[in-house]
PDB file of C-alpha atoms in Angstrom:
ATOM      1  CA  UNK A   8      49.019  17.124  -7.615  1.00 69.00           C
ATOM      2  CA  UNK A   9      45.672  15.071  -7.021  1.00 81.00           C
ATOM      3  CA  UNK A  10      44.282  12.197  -8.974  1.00 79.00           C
ATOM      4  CA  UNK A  11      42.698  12.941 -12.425  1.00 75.00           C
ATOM      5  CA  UNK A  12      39.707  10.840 -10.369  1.00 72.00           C
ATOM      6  CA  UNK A  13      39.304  13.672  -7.686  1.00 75.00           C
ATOM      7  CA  UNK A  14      38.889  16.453  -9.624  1.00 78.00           C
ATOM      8  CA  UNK A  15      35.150  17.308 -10.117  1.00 75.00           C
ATOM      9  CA  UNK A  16      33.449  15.279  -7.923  1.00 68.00           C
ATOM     10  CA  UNK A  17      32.005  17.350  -5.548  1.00 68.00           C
ATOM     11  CA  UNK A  18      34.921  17.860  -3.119  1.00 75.00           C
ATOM     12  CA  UNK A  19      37.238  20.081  -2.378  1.00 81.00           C
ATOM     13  CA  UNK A  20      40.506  17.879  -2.050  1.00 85.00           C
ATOM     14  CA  UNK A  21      42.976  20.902  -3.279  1.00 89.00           C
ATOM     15  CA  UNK A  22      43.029  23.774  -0.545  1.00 87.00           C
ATOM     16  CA  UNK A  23      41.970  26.389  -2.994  1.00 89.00           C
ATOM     17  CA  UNK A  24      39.354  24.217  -4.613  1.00 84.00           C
ATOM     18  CA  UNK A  25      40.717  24.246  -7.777  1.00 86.00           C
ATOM     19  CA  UNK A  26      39.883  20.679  -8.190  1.00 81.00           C
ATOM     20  CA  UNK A  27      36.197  21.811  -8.208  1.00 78.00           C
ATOM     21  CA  UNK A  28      36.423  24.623 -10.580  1.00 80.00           C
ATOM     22  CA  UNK A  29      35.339  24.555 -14.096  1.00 77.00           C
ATOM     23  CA  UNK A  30      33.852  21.447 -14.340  1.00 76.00           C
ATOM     24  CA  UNK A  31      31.083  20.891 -16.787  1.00 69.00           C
ATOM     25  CA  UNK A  32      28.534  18.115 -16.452  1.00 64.00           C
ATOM     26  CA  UNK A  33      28.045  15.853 -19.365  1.00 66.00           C
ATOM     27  CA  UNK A  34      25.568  13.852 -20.124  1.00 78.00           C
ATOM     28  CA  UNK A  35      25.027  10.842 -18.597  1.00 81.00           C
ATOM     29  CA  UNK A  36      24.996   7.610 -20.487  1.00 83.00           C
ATOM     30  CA  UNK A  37      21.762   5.133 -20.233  1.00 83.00           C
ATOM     31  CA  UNK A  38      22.284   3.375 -17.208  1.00 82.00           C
ATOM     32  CA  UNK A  39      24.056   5.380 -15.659  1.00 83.00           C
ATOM     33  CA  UNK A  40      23.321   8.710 -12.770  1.00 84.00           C
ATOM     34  CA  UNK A  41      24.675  11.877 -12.636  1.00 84.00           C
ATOM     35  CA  UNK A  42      26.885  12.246  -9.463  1.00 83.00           C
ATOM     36  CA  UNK A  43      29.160  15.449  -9.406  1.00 75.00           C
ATOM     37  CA  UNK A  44      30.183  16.122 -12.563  1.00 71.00           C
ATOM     38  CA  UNK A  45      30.583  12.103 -13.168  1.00 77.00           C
ATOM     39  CA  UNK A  46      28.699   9.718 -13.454  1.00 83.00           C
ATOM     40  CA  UNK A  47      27.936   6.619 -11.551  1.00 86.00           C
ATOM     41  CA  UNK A  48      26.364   3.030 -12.577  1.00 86.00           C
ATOM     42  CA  UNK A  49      22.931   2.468 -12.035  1.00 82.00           C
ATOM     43  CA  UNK A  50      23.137  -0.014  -9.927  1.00 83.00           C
ATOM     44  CA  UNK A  51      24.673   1.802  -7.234  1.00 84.00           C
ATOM     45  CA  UNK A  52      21.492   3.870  -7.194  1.00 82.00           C
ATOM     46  CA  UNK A  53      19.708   3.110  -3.826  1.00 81.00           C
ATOM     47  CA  UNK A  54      22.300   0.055  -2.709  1.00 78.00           C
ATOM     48  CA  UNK A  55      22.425   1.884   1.051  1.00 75.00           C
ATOM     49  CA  UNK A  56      26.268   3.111   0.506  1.00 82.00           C
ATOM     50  CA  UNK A  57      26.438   6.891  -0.592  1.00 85.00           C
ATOM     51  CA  UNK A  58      28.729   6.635  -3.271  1.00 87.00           C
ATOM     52  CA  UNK A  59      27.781  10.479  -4.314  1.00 87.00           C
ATOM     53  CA  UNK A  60      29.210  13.414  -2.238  1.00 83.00           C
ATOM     54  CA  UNK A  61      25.845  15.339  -2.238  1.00 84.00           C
ATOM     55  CA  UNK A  62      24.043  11.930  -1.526  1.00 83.00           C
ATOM     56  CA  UNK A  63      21.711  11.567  -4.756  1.00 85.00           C
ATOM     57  CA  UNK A  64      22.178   8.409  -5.268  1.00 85.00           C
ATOM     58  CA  UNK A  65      20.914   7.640  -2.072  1.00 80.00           C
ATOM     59  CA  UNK A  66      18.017  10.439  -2.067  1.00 77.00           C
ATOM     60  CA  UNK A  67      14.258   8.959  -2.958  1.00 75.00           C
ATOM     61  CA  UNK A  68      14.746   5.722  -2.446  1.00 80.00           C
ATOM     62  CA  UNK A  69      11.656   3.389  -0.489  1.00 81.00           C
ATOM     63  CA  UNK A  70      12.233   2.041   2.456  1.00 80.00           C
ATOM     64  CA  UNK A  71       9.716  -0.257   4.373  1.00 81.00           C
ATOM     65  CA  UNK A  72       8.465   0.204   7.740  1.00 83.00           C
ATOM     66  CA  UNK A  73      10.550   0.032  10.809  1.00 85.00           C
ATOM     67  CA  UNK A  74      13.466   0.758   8.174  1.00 84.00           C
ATOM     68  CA  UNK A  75      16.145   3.223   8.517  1.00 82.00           C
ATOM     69  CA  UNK A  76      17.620   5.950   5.126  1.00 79.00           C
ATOM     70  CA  UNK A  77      21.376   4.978   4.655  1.00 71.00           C
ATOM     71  CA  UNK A  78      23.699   6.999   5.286  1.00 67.00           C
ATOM     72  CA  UNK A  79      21.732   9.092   8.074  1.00 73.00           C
ATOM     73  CA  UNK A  80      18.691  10.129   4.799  1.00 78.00           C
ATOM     74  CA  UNK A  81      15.782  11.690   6.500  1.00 85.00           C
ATOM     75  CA  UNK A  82      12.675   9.503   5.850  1.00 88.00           C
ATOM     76  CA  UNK A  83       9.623  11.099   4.396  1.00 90.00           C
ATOM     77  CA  UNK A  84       6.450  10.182   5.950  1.00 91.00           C
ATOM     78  CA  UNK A  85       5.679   8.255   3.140  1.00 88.00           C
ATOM     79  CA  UNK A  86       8.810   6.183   3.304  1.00 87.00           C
ATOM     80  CA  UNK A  87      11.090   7.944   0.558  1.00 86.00           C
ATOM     81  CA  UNK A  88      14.267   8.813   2.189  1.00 83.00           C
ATOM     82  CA  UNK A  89      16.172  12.222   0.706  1.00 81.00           C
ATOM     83  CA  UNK A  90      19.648  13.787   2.145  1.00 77.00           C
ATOM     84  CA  UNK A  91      20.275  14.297   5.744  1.00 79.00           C
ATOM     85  CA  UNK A  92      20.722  17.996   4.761  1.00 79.00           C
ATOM     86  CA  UNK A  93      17.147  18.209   3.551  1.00 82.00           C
ATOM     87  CA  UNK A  94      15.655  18.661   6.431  1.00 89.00           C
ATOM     88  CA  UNK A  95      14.433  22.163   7.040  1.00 91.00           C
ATOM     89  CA  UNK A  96      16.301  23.898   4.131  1.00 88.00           C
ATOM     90  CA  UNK A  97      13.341  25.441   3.435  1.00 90.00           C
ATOM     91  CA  UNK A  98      12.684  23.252   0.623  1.00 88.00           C
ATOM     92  CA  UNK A  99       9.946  20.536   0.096  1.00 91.00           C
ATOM     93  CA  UNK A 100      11.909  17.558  -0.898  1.00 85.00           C
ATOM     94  CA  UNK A 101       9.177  14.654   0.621  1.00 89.00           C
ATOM     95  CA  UNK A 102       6.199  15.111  -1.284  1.00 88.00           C
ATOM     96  CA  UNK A 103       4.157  15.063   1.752  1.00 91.00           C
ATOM     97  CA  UNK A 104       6.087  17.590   2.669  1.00 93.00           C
ATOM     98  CA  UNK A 105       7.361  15.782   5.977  1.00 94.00           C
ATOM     99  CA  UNK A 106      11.073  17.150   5.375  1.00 93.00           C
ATOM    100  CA  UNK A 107       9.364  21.010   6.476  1.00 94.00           C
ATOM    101  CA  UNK A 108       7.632  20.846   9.790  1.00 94.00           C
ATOM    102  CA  UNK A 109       6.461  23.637  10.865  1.00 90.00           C
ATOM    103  CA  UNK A 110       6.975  23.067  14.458  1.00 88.00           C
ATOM    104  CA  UNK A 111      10.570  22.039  13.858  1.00 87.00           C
ATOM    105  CA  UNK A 112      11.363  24.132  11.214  1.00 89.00           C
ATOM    106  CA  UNK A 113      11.062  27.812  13.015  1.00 78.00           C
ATOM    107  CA  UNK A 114      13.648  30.506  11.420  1.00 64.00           C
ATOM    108  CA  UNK A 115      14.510  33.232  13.433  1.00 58.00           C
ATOM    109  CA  UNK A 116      14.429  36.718  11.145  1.00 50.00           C
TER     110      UNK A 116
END
């Protein structure tokens, strides 16, 4: 047995996973952000501690120059830090587009 608090929030603590099956995301109250299939208070949004396992509450948050992303967050050219894992996933998550070099993001098919 796990606590009721581990189930659903975007780790597998149970070796099968079962913890992270069927879980349905509710709304999220005003004030509040969607992390996992919980959600978090708003003002843990963009506080530099990753409090969700995916990192969104950490992801688009404006940092100023000479600054570092917590919790290892790429920083867009424009100063927006998303996810680590962001970087070259094919995806443009900086909306400068800084996250997808082209030079750095080469794939092999």
């Amino acid at each position: 047995c796990i606590s009721r608090s581990l189930t659903c929030n975007g780790h597998a603590d149970c070796e099968d996973a079962s913890d992270e099956t069927d879980c349905r995301r509710r709304p999220c109250p005003t004030g509040s952000f969607p992390c996992g299939a919980h959600c978090i208070s708003g003002m843990f949004i963009c506080d530099g501690i990753q409090h969700c396992a995916d990192g969104s509450d950490e992801a688009r948050c404006q940092v100023e120059d000479g600054e570092e992303c917590p919790g290892n967050g790429f920083k867009c050219n424009d100063g927006t830090c998303v996810p680590e894992h962001s970087f070259c996933n094919s995806i443009f998550d900086c909306s400068d587009g800084s996250d997808e070099p082209e030079q750095s993001c080469k794939r092999e098919y």
